[in-house]
Amino acid sequence: MALAERSFSEEEFREAIAELQEPSLTGAWQLLVKASGVAIYRLLDQPTGLYKYKVFGVLENCPPDLLATVYMDLDYRKHWDQYVKELCEQDCDGKTVVYWEVKYPFPMSNRDYVYIRQLREMEVEGRKIHVILAKSISVPQFPEKSGVTRVKYYKQSLAIESDGKNGSKVFMYYFDNPGGQIPSWLINWAAKNGVPNFLKETAKACQNYLKKS
């Protein structure tokens, strides 16, 4: 895991923590949707015509330790995330690499991701914060597959801390370019609806994780 650790800077972890403490929405960030205690903002990425997203909110009845565990548990995700076609980890020349194929509705091709990730538990002013960073990577062990479109640019960060009760206060940054012949309006529509649904499913998965433990 040493190589993966060098792939993320201390500054990247600190930036996620700073956003969790005080959202940075200067510039052209727009409120996209606000519902169920979660607010989603977007910023247009001019070169691609797609949007970067920032998500702020609270997941009730889902403590930080549990949320981080569920988020990192790939085997469990295959049981609760209906869009997973294939998901696994593999050691590639000393770094742990994740392969993830996502189901897309017909007639579109599935998308797949190859990325590295890292979870760190950090302490800030006596508060415990989990930070998870992920970004795409290219390795020969996971060549592109026929009939599946490779997502070549993917970046995500997630910061989690207690909401002071039995839930989690979260910040998430997300951007990917799924490529292929998908209209940008459709991608952005999916993000607007998909992110809140994903958070709901994650919260539900946390409850079921406790039951299976």
mmCIF file with all atom_site columns, C-alpha atoms in Angstrom:
data_model
loop_
_atom_site.group_PDB
_atom_site.id
_atom_site.type_symbol
_atom_site.label_atom_id
_atom_site.label_alt_id
_atom_site.label_comp_id
_atom_site.label_asym_id
_atom_site.label_entity_id
_atom_site.label_seq_id
_atom_site.pdbx_PDB_ins_code
_atom_site.Cartn_x
_atom_site.Cartn_y
_atom_site.Cartn_z
_atom_site.occupancy
_atom_site.B_iso_or_equiv
_atom_site.pdbx_formal_charge
_atom_site.auth_seq_id
_atom_site.auth_comp_id
_atom_site.auth_asym_id
_atom_site.auth_atom_id
_atom_site.pdbx_PDB_model_num
ATOM 1   C CA . MET A 1 1   ? 0.000   0.000  0.000   1.00 0.00 ? 1   MET A CA 1
ATOM 2   C CA . ALA A 1 2   ? 3.027   2.260  0.223   1.00 0.00 ? 2   ALA A CA 1
ATOM 3   C CA . LEU A 1 3   ? 2.883   3.283  -3.428  1.00 0.00 ? 3   LEU A CA 1
ATOM 4   C CA . ALA A 1 4   ? -0.833  4.102  -3.162  1.00 0.00 ? 4   ALA A CA 1
ATOM 5   C CA . GLU A 1 5   ? -0.099  6.230  -0.117  1.00 0.00 ? 5   GLU A CA 1
ATOM 6   C CA . ARG A 1 6   ? 2.433   8.265  -2.097  1.00 0.00 ? 6   ARG A CA 1
ATOM 7   C CA . SER A 1 7   ? -0.232  8.791  -4.765  1.00 0.00 ? 7   SER A CA 1
ATOM 8   C CA . PHE A 1 8   ? -2.225  11.090 -2.474  1.00 0.00 ? 8   PHE A CA 1
ATOM 9   C CA . SER A 1 9   ? -0.709  14.164 -0.878  1.00 0.00 ? 9   SER A CA 1
ATOM 10  C CA . GLU A 1 10  ? -1.214  15.374 2.664   1.00 0.00 ? 10  GLU A CA 1
ATOM 11  C CA . GLU A 1 11  ? -2.766  18.493 1.152   1.00 0.00 ? 11  GLU A CA 1
ATOM 12  C CA . GLU A 1 12  ? -5.492  16.432 -0.576  1.00 0.00 ? 12  GLU A CA 1
ATOM 13  C CA . PHE A 1 13  ? -6.525  14.910 2.749   1.00 0.00 ? 13  PHE A CA 1
ATOM 14  C CA . ARG A 1 14  ? -6.486  18.325 4.434   1.00 0.00 ? 14  ARG A CA 1
ATOM 15  C CA . GLU A 1 15  ? -8.588  19.845 1.646   1.00 0.00 ? 15  GLU A CA 1
ATOM 16  C CA . ALA A 1 16  ? -11.340 17.257 2.190   1.00 0.00 ? 16  ALA A CA 1
ATOM 17  C CA . ILE A 1 17  ? -11.319 17.958 5.939   1.00 0.00 ? 17  ILE A CA 1
ATOM 18  C CA . ALA A 1 18  ? -11.493 21.712 5.315   1.00 0.00 ? 18  ALA A CA 1
ATOM 19  C CA . GLU A 1 19  ? -14.566 21.246 3.085   1.00 0.00 ? 19  GLU A CA 1
ATOM 20  C CA . LEU A 1 20  ? -16.258 19.142 5.752   1.00 0.00 ? 20  LEU A CA 1
ATOM 21  C CA . GLN A 1 21  ? -15.677 21.905 8.297   1.00 0.00 ? 21  GLN A CA 1
ATOM 22  C CA . GLU A 1 22  ? -16.483 24.860 6.038   1.00 0.00 ? 22  GLU A CA 1
ATOM 23  C CA . PRO A 1 23  ? -17.827 24.290 2.498   1.00 0.00 ? 23  PRO A CA 1
ATOM 24  C CA . SER A 1 24  ? -15.872 26.141 -0.208  1.00 0.00 ? 24  SER A CA 1
ATOM 25  C CA . LEU A 1 25  ? -18.389 27.231 -2.831  1.00 0.00 ? 25  LEU A CA 1
ATOM 26  C CA . THR A 1 26  ? -16.839 30.409 -4.161  1.00 0.00 ? 26  THR A CA 1
ATOM 27  C CA . GLY A 1 27  ? -16.965 30.974 -7.898  1.00 0.00 ? 27  GLY A CA 1
ATOM 28  C CA . ALA A 1 28  ? -19.601 29.397 -10.123 1.00 0.00 ? 28  ALA A CA 1
ATOM 29  C CA . TRP A 1 29  ? -20.748 26.524 -7.877  1.00 0.00 ? 29  TRP A CA 1
ATOM 30  C CA . GLN A 1 30  ? -24.539 26.128 -8.194  1.00 0.00 ? 30  GLN A CA 1
ATOM 31  C CA . LEU A 1 31  ? -27.000 24.443 -5.861  1.00 0.00 ? 31  LEU A CA 1
ATOM 32  C CA . LEU A 1 32  ? -28.382 21.490 -7.830  1.00 0.00 ? 32  LEU A CA 1
ATOM 33  C CA . VAL A 1 33  ? -30.704 19.819 -5.336  1.00 0.00 ? 33  VAL A CA 1
ATOM 34  C CA . LYS A 1 34  ? -31.390 19.879 -1.609  1.00 0.00 ? 34  LYS A CA 1
ATOM 35  C CA . ALA A 1 35  ? -33.370 17.056 -0.028  1.00 0.00 ? 35  ALA A CA 1
ATOM 36  C CA . SER A 1 36  ? -33.368 14.741 2.997   1.00 0.00 ? 36  SER A CA 1
ATOM 37  C CA . GLY A 1 37  ? -30.642 16.709 4.737   1.00 0.00 ? 37  GLY A CA 1
ATOM 38  C CA . VAL A 1 38  ? -28.274 16.543 1.751   1.00 0.00 ? 38  VAL A CA 1
ATOM 39  C CA . ALA A 1 39  ? -27.246 19.431 -0.526  1.00 0.00 ? 39  ALA A CA 1
ATOM 40  C CA . ILE A 1 40  ? -25.574 18.844 -3.898  1.00 0.00 ? 40  ILE A CA 1
ATOM 41  C CA . TYR A 1 41  ? -23.665 21.587 -5.723  1.00 0.00 ? 41  TYR A CA 1
ATOM 42  C CA . ARG A 1 42  ? -22.169 21.488 -9.200  1.00 0.00 ? 42  ARG A CA 1
ATOM 43  C CA . LEU A 1 43  ? -19.518 23.357 -11.187 1.00 0.00 ? 43  LEU A CA 1
ATOM 44  C CA . LEU A 1 44  ? -19.223 23.181 -14.970 1.00 0.00 ? 44  LEU A CA 1
ATOM 45  C CA . ASP A 1 45  ? -15.982 21.660 -16.255 1.00 0.00 ? 45  ASP A CA 1
ATOM 46  C CA . GLN A 1 46  ? -15.570 23.654 -19.460 1.00 0.00 ? 46  GLN A CA 1
ATOM 47  C CA . PRO A 1 47  ? -13.360 21.219 -21.431 1.00 0.00 ? 47  PRO A CA 1
ATOM 48  C CA . THR A 1 48  ? -15.807 18.307 -21.066 1.00 0.00 ? 48  THR A CA 1
ATOM 49  C CA . GLY A 1 49  ? -19.181 20.015 -20.688 1.00 0.00 ? 49  GLY A CA 1
ATOM 50  C CA . LEU A 1 50  ? -19.722 17.859 -17.594 1.00 0.00 ? 50  LEU A CA 1
ATOM 51  C CA . TYR A 1 51  ? -20.012 18.897 -13.972 1.00 0.00 ? 51  TYR A CA 1
ATOM 52  C CA . LYS A 1 52  ? -17.944 18.465 -10.850 1.00 0.00 ? 52  LYS A CA 1
ATOM 53  C CA . TYR A 1 53  ? -20.052 17.790 -7.767  1.00 0.00 ? 53  TYR A CA 1
ATOM 54  C CA . LYS A 1 54  ? -19.806 18.576 -4.077  1.00 0.00 ? 54  LYS A CA 1
ATOM 55  C CA . VAL A 1 55  ? -22.152 16.912 -1.631  1.00 0.00 ? 55  VAL A CA 1
ATOM 56  C CA . PHE A 1 56  ? -22.756 18.041 1.960   1.00 0.00 ? 56  PHE A CA 1
ATOM 57  C CA . GLY A 1 57  ? -25.121 16.468 4.442   1.00 0.00 ? 57  GLY A CA 1
ATOM 58  C CA . VAL A 1 58  ? -25.898 14.101 7.275   1.00 0.00 ? 58  VAL A CA 1
ATOM 59  C CA . LEU A 1 59  ? -26.611 10.381 7.162   1.00 0.00 ? 59  LEU A CA 1
ATOM 60  C CA . GLU A 1 60  ? -28.691 9.597  10.224  1.00 0.00 ? 60  GLU A CA 1
ATOM 61  C CA . ASN A 1 61  ? -28.242 6.393  12.224  1.00 0.00 ? 61  ASN A CA 1
ATOM 62  C CA . CYS A 1 62  ? -25.003 5.646  10.426  1.00 0.00 ? 62  CYS A CA 1
ATOM 63  C CA . PRO A 1 63  ? -21.966 6.286  12.681  1.00 0.00 ? 63  PRO A CA 1
ATOM 64  C CA . PRO A 1 64  ? -18.666 7.320  11.008  1.00 0.00 ? 64  PRO A CA 1
ATOM 65  C CA . ASP A 1 65  ? -16.767 4.102  11.778  1.00 0.00 ? 65  ASP A CA 1
ATOM 66  C CA . LEU A 1 66  ? -19.590 2.033  10.305  1.00 0.00 ? 66  LEU A CA 1
ATOM 67  C CA . LEU A 1 67  ? -19.994 4.250  7.241   1.00 0.00 ? 67  LEU A CA 1
ATOM 68  C CA . ALA A 1 68  ? -16.268 4.111  6.454   1.00 0.00 ? 68  ALA A CA 1
ATOM 69  C CA . THR A 1 69  ? -16.248 0.323  6.902   1.00 0.00 ? 69  THR A CA 1
ATOM 70  C CA . VAL A 1 70  ? -19.242 -0.170 4.608   1.00 0.00 ? 70  VAL A CA 1
ATOM 71  C CA . TYR A 1 71  ? -17.814 2.217  2.010   1.00 0.00 ? 71  TYR A CA 1
ATOM 72  C CA . MET A 1 72  ? -14.501 0.334  1.888   1.00 0.00 ? 72  MET A CA 1
ATOM 73  C CA . ASP A 1 73  ? -16.032 -3.182 1.901   1.00 0.00 ? 73  ASP A CA 1
ATOM 74  C CA . LEU A 1 74  ? -16.108 -4.112 -1.780  1.00 0.00 ? 74  LEU A CA 1
ATOM 75  C CA . ASP A 1 75  ? -17.440 -7.629 -1.245  1.00 0.00 ? 75  ASP A CA 1
ATOM 76  C CA . TYR A 1 76  ? -20.404 -6.263 0.690   1.00 0.00 ? 76  TYR A CA 1
ATOM 77  C CA . ARG A 1 77  ? -21.069 -3.609 -1.942  1.00 0.00 ? 77  ARG A CA 1
ATOM 78  C CA . LYS A 1 78  ? -21.644 -6.344 -4.513  1.00 0.00 ? 78  LYS A CA 1
ATOM 79  C CA . HIS A 1 79  ? -24.651 -7.392 -2.424  1.00 0.00 ? 79  HIS A CA 1
ATOM 80  C CA . TRP A 1 80  ? -26.332 -4.005 -1.962  1.00 0.00 ? 80  TRP A CA 1
ATOM 81  C CA . ASP A 1 81  ? -25.373 -1.950 -5.032  1.00 0.00 ? 81  ASP A CA 1
ATOM 82  C CA . GLN A 1 82  ? -27.570 -3.100 -7.924  1.00 0.00 ? 82  GLN A CA 1
ATOM 83  C CA . TYR A 1 83  ? -25.359 -1.358 -10.498 1.00 0.00 ? 83  TYR A CA 1
ATOM 84  C CA . VAL A 1 84  ? -22.251 -3.420 -9.765  1.00 0.00 ? 84  VAL A CA 1
ATOM 85  C CA . LYS A 1 85  ? -21.425 -5.857 -12.554 1.00 0.00 ? 85  LYS A CA 1
ATOM 86  C CA . GLU A 1 86  ? -17.922 -6.690 -11.312 1.00 0.00 ? 86  GLU A CA 1
ATOM 87  C CA . LEU A 1 87  ? -15.884 -5.354 -8.406  1.00 0.00 ? 87  LEU A CA 1
ATOM 88  C CA . CYS A 1 88  ? -12.558 -6.576 -7.049  1.00 0.00 ? 88  CYS A CA 1
ATOM 89  C CA . GLU A 1 89  ? -9.162  -5.590 -5.680  1.00 0.00 ? 89  GLU A CA 1
ATOM 90  C CA . GLN A 1 90  ? -5.824  -6.841 -6.967  1.00 0.00 ? 90  GLN A CA 1
ATOM 91  C CA . ASP A 1 91  ? -2.209  -6.237 -6.096  1.00 0.00 ? 91  ASP A CA 1
ATOM 92  C CA . CYS A 1 92  ? -0.522  -4.650 -9.105  1.00 0.00 ? 92  CYS A CA 1
ATOM 93  C CA . ASP A 1 93  ? 3.225   -4.173 -8.700  1.00 0.00 ? 93  ASP A CA 1
ATOM 94  C CA . GLY A 1 94  ? 2.965   -3.273 -5.037  1.00 0.00 ? 94  GLY A CA 1
ATOM 95  C CA . LYS A 1 95  ? -0.178  -1.153 -5.162  1.00 0.00 ? 95  LYS A CA 1
ATOM 96  C CA . THR A 1 96  ? -3.737  -2.230 -4.406  1.00 0.00 ? 96  THR A CA 1
ATOM 97  C CA . VAL A 1 97  ? -5.878  -1.462 -7.451  1.00 0.00 ? 97  VAL A CA 1
ATOM 98  C CA . VAL A 1 98  ? -9.673  -1.630 -7.664  1.00 0.00 ? 98  VAL A CA 1
ATOM 99  C CA . TYR A 1 99  ? -11.504 -2.796 -10.792 1.00 0.00 ? 99  TYR A CA 1
ATOM 100 C CA . TRP A 1 100 ? -15.174 -1.782 -11.000 1.00 0.00 ? 100 TRP A CA 1
ATOM 101 C CA . GLU A 1 101 ? -17.615 -2.425 -13.839 1.00 0.00 ? 101 GLU A CA 1
ATOM 102 C CA . VAL A 1 102 ? -20.904 -0.524 -13.667 1.00 0.00 ? 102 VAL A CA 1
ATOM 103 C CA . LYS A 1 103 ? -24.129 -1.640 -15.336 1.00 0.00 ? 103 LYS A CA 1
ATOM 104 C CA . TYR A 1 104 ? -25.593 0.884  -17.778 1.00 0.00 ? 104 TYR A CA 1
ATOM 105 C CA . PRO A 1 105 ? -29.088 0.585  -19.245 1.00 0.00 ? 105 PRO A CA 1
ATOM 106 C CA . PHE A 1 106 ? -29.508 -0.811 -22.752 1.00 0.00 ? 106 PHE A CA 1
ATOM 107 C CA . PRO A 1 107 ? -28.498 0.249  -25.397 1.00 0.00 ? 107 PRO A CA 1
ATOM 108 C CA . MET A 1 108 ? -25.530 1.940  -23.712 1.00 0.00 ? 108 MET A CA 1
ATOM 109 C CA . SER A 1 109 ? -22.317 0.070  -22.964 1.00 0.00 ? 109 SER A CA 1
ATOM 110 C CA . ASN A 1 110 ? -21.297 -0.666 -19.391 1.00 0.00 ? 110 ASN A CA 1
ATOM 111 C CA . ARG A 1 111 ? -18.548 1.528  -17.945 1.00 0.00 ? 111 ARG A CA 1
ATOM 112 C CA . ASP A 1 112 ? -15.548 0.315  -15.999 1.00 0.00 ? 112 ASP A CA 1
ATOM 113 C CA . TYR A 1 113 ? -13.085 1.997  -13.669 1.00 0.00 ? 113 TYR A CA 1
ATOM 114 C CA . VAL A 1 114 ? -9.559  1.152  -12.592 1.00 0.00 ? 114 VAL A CA 1
ATOM 115 C CA . TYR A 1 115 ? -8.487  3.174  -9.580  1.00 0.00 ? 115 TYR A CA 1
ATOM 116 C CA . ILE A 1 116 ? -6.537  3.378  -6.352  1.00 0.00 ? 116 ILE A CA 1
ATOM 117 C CA . ARG A 1 117 ? -7.956  4.514  -3.043  1.00 0.00 ? 117 ARG A CA 1
ATOM 118 C CA . GLN A 1 118 ? -6.827  5.213  0.493   1.00 0.00 ? 118 GLN A CA 1
ATOM 119 C CA . LEU A 1 119 ? -8.587  5.559  3.828   1.00 0.00 ? 119 LEU A CA 1
ATOM 120 C CA . ARG A 1 120 ? -6.997  7.588  6.611   1.00 0.00 ? 120 ARG A CA 1
ATOM 121 C CA . GLU A 1 121 ? -8.307  8.244  10.108  1.00 0.00 ? 121 GLU A CA 1
ATOM 122 C CA . MET A 1 122 ? -7.216  11.727 11.110  1.00 0.00 ? 122 MET A CA 1
ATOM 123 C CA . GLU A 1 123 ? -7.637  13.829 14.219  1.00 0.00 ? 123 GLU A CA 1
ATOM 124 C CA . VAL A 1 124 ? -8.423  17.532 13.997  1.00 0.00 ? 124 VAL A CA 1
ATOM 125 C CA . GLU A 1 125 ? -8.867  19.539 17.192  1.00 0.00 ? 125 GLU A CA 1
ATOM 126 C CA . GLY A 1 126 ? -9.826  16.396 19.094  1.00 0.00 ? 126 GLY A CA 1
ATOM 127 C CA . ARG A 1 127 ? -12.311 15.237 16.449  1.00 0.00 ? 127 ARG A CA 1
ATOM 128 C CA . LYS A 1 128 ? -11.864 11.975 14.564  1.00 0.00 ? 128 LYS A CA 1
ATOM 129 C CA . ILE A 1 129 ? -12.368 12.296 10.811  1.00 0.00 ? 129 ILE A CA 1
ATOM 130 C CA . HIS A 1 130 ? -12.270 9.533  8.205   1.00 0.00 ? 130 HIS A CA 1
ATOM 131 C CA . VAL A 1 131 ? -11.002 10.611 4.790   1.00 0.00 ? 131 VAL A CA 1
ATOM 132 C CA . ILE A 1 132 ? -11.195 8.381  1.715   1.00 0.00 ? 132 ILE A CA 1
ATOM 133 C CA . LEU A 1 133 ? -9.535  9.447  -1.536  1.00 0.00 ? 133 LEU A CA 1
ATOM 134 C CA . ALA A 1 134 ? -9.786  7.702  -4.899  1.00 0.00 ? 134 ALA A CA 1
ATOM 135 C CA . LYS A 1 135 ? -8.565  8.401  -8.422  1.00 0.00 ? 135 LYS A CA 1
ATOM 136 C CA . SER A 1 136 ? -8.221  6.586  -11.716 1.00 0.00 ? 136 SER A CA 1
ATOM 137 C CA . ILE A 1 137 ? -5.023  4.842  -12.717 1.00 0.00 ? 137 ILE A CA 1
ATOM 138 C CA . SER A 1 138 ? -3.839  2.830  -15.706 1.00 0.00 ? 138 SER A CA 1
ATOM 139 C CA . VAL A 1 139 ? -2.198  -0.570 -15.166 1.00 0.00 ? 139 VAL A CA 1
ATOM 140 C CA . PRO A 1 140 ? -1.502  -3.392 -17.650 1.00 0.00 ? 140 PRO A CA 1
ATOM 141 C CA . GLN A 1 141 ? -3.197  -5.947 -15.387 1.00 0.00 ? 141 GLN A CA 1
ATOM 142 C CA . PHE A 1 142 ? -6.590  -4.410 -16.259 1.00 0.00 ? 142 PHE A CA 1
ATOM 143 C CA . PRO A 1 143 ? -6.672  -3.795 -20.018 1.00 0.00 ? 143 PRO A CA 1
ATOM 144 C CA . GLU A 1 144 ? -9.780  -2.352 -21.639 1.00 0.00 ? 144 GLU A CA 1
ATOM 145 C CA . LYS A 1 145 ? -12.484 -4.916 -22.441 1.00 0.00 ? 145 LYS A CA 1
ATOM 146 C CA . SER A 1 146 ? -14.443 -5.264 -25.648 1.00 0.00 ? 146 SER A CA 1
ATOM 147 C CA . GLY A 1 147 ? -17.972 -3.890 -25.284 1.00 0.00 ? 147 GLY A CA 1
ATOM 148 C CA . VAL A 1 148 ? -17.165 -1.946 -22.108 1.00 0.00 ? 148 VAL A CA 1
ATOM 149 C CA . THR A 1 149 ? -16.172 1.739  -22.100 1.00 0.00 ? 149 THR A CA 1
ATOM 150 C CA . ARG A 1 150 ? -13.247 2.600  -19.822 1.00 0.00 ? 150 ARG A CA 1
ATOM 151 C CA . VAL A 1 151 ? -13.669 5.708  -17.647 1.00 0.00 ? 151 VAL A CA 1
ATOM 152 C CA . LYS A 1 152 ? -10.235 7.238  -17.982 1.00 0.00 ? 152 LYS A CA 1
ATOM 153 C CA . TYR A 1 153 ? -10.731 10.149 -15.585 1.00 0.00 ? 153 TYR A CA 1
ATOM 154 C CA . TYR A 1 154 ? -12.287 9.587  -12.174 1.00 0.00 ? 154 TYR A CA 1
ATOM 155 C CA . LYS A 1 155 ? -11.684 11.405 -8.910  1.00 0.00 ? 155 LYS A CA 1
ATOM 156 C CA . GLN A 1 156 ? -13.503 11.247 -5.611  1.00 0.00 ? 156 GLN A CA 1
ATOM 157 C CA . SER A 1 157 ? -12.935 12.347 -2.031  1.00 0.00 ? 157 SER A CA 1
ATOM 158 C CA . LEU A 1 158 ? -15.044 11.627 1.023   1.00 0.00 ? 158 LEU A CA 1
ATOM 159 C CA . ALA A 1 159 ? -14.722 13.051 4.535   1.00 0.00 ? 159 ALA A CA 1
ATOM 160 C CA . ILE A 1 160 ? -16.793 11.711 7.434   1.00 0.00 ? 160 ILE A CA 1
ATOM 161 C CA . GLU A 1 161 ? -17.194 12.724 11.066  1.00 0.00 ? 161 GLU A CA 1
ATOM 162 C CA . SER A 1 162 ? -19.803 12.313 13.784  1.00 0.00 ? 162 SER A CA 1
ATOM 163 C CA . ASP A 1 163 ? -22.877 14.534 13.584  1.00 0.00 ? 163 ASP A CA 1
ATOM 164 C CA . GLY A 1 164 ? -22.874 14.639 17.390  1.00 0.00 ? 164 GLY A CA 1
ATOM 165 C CA . LYS A 1 165 ? -25.614 12.045 17.592  1.00 0.00 ? 165 LYS A CA 1
ATOM 166 C CA . ASN A 1 166 ? -25.660 8.574  16.027  1.00 0.00 ? 166 ASN A CA 1
ATOM 167 C CA . GLY A 1 167 ? -25.082 9.665  12.456  1.00 0.00 ? 167 GLY A CA 1
ATOM 168 C CA . SER A 1 168 ? -22.386 10.990 10.141  1.00 0.00 ? 168 SER A CA 1
ATOM 169 C CA . LYS A 1 169 ? -21.710 14.425 8.757   1.00 0.00 ? 169 LYS A CA 1
ATOM 170 C CA . VAL A 1 170 ? -20.277 13.955 5.262   1.00 0.00 ? 170 VAL A CA 1
ATOM 171 C CA . PHE A 1 171 ? -18.570 15.835 2.449   1.00 0.00 ? 171 PHE A CA 1
ATOM 172 C CA . MET A 1 172 ? -18.062 14.241 -0.958  1.00 0.00 ? 172 MET A CA 1
ATOM 173 C CA . TYR A 1 173 ? -16.385 15.547 -4.111  1.00 0.00 ? 173 TYR A CA 1
ATOM 174 C CA . TYR A 1 174 ? -16.977 13.647 -7.323  1.00 0.00 ? 174 TYR A CA 1
ATOM 175 C CA . PHE A 1 175 ? -16.072 13.910 -10.993 1.00 0.00 ? 175 PHE A CA 1
ATOM 176 C CA . ASP A 1 176 ? -15.763 11.432 -13.805 1.00 0.00 ? 176 ASP A CA 1
ATOM 177 C CA . ASN A 1 177 ? -15.949 11.502 -17.571 1.00 0.00 ? 177 ASN A CA 1
ATOM 178 C CA . PRO A 1 178 ? -17.756 8.344  -18.694 1.00 0.00 ? 178 PRO A CA 1
ATOM 179 C CA . GLY A 1 179 ? -16.854 8.843  -22.348 1.00 0.00 ? 179 GLY A CA 1
ATOM 180 C CA . GLY A 1 180 ? -18.699 7.246  -25.226 1.00 0.00 ? 180 GLY A CA 1
ATOM 181 C CA . GLN A 1 181 ? -21.789 8.572  -26.939 1.00 0.00 ? 181 GLN A CA 1
ATOM 182 C CA . ILE A 1 182 ? -23.812 9.730  -23.945 1.00 0.00 ? 182 ILE A CA 1
ATOM 183 C CA . PRO A 1 183 ? -25.316 13.244 -24.067 1.00 0.00 ? 183 PRO A CA 1
ATOM 184 C CA . SER A 1 184 ? -23.899 15.429 -21.300 1.00 0.00 ? 184 SER A CA 1
ATOM 185 C CA . TRP A 1 185 ? -27.442 16.379 -20.189 1.00 0.00 ? 185 TRP A CA 1
ATOM 186 C CA . LEU A 1 186 ? -28.188 12.701 -19.543 1.00 0.00 ? 186 LEU A CA 1
ATOM 187 C CA . ILE A 1 187 ? -25.003 12.232 -17.518 1.00 0.00 ? 187 ILE A CA 1
ATOM 188 C CA . ASN A 1 188 ? -25.807 15.282 -15.433 1.00 0.00 ? 188 ASN A CA 1
ATOM 189 C CA . TRP A 1 189 ? -29.419 14.175 -14.936 1.00 0.00 ? 189 TRP A CA 1
ATOM 190 C CA . ALA A 1 190 ? -28.156 10.808 -13.696 1.00 0.00 ? 190 ALA A CA 1
ATOM 191 C CA . ALA A 1 191 ? -25.802 12.521 -11.251 1.00 0.00 ? 191 ALA A CA 1
ATOM 192 C CA . LYS A 1 192 ? -28.588 14.732 -9.914  1.00 0.00 ? 192 LYS A CA 1
ATOM 193 C CA . ASN A 1 193 ? -30.764 11.722 -9.180  1.00 0.00 ? 193 ASN A CA 1
ATOM 194 C CA . GLY A 1 194 ? -28.109 9.073  -8.657  1.00 0.00 ? 194 GLY A CA 1
ATOM 195 C CA . VAL A 1 195 ? -26.129 10.728 -5.858  1.00 0.00 ? 195 VAL A CA 1
ATOM 196 C CA . PRO A 1 196 ? -29.077 11.109 -3.442  1.00 0.00 ? 196 PRO A CA 1
ATOM 197 C CA . ASN A 1 197 ? -30.201 7.562  -4.227  1.00 0.00 ? 197 ASN A CA 1
ATOM 198 C CA . PHE A 1 198 ? -26.674 6.248  -3.673  1.00 0.00 ? 198 PHE A CA 1
ATOM 199 C CA . LEU A 1 199 ? -26.515 7.947  -0.268  1.00 0.00 ? 199 LEU A CA 1
ATOM 200 C CA . LYS A 1 200 ? -29.888 6.476  0.691   1.00 0.00 ? 200 LYS A CA 1
ATOM 201 C CA . GLU A 1 201 ? -28.753 3.012  -0.364  1.00 0.00 ? 201 GLU A CA 1
ATOM 202 C CA . THR A 1 202 ? -25.488 3.465  1.537   1.00 0.00 ? 202 THR A CA 1
ATOM 203 C CA . ALA A 1 203 ? -27.370 4.404  4.707   1.00 0.00 ? 203 ALA A CA 1
ATOM 204 C CA . LYS A 1 204 ? -29.598 1.347  4.277   1.00 0.00 ? 204 LYS A CA 1
ATOM 205 C CA . ALA A 1 205 ? -26.517 -0.816 3.691   1.00 0.00 ? 205 ALA A CA 1
ATOM 206 C CA . CYS A 1 206 ? -25.078 0.438  7.003   1.00 0.00 ? 206 CYS A CA 1
ATOM 207 C CA . GLN A 1 207 ? -28.190 -0.770 8.849   1.00 0.00 ? 207 GLN A CA 1
ATOM 208 C CA . ASN A 1 208 ? -28.096 -4.164 7.150   1.00 0.00 ? 208 ASN A CA 1
ATOM 209 C CA . TYR A 1 209 ? -24.353 -4.472 7.819   1.00 0.00 ? 209 TYR A CA 1
ATOM 210 C CA . LEU A 1 210 ? -25.063 -4.336 11.532  1.00 0.00 ? 210 LEU A CA 1
ATOM 211 C CA . LYS A 1 211 ? -27.654 -7.091 11.152  1.00 0.00 ? 211 LYS A CA 1
ATOM 212 C CA . LYS A 1 212 ? -25.276 -9.397 9.287   1.00 0.00 ? 212 LYS A CA 1
ATOM 213 C CA . SER A 1 213 ? -22.373 -8.836 11.705  1.00 0.00 ? 213 SER A CA 1
#
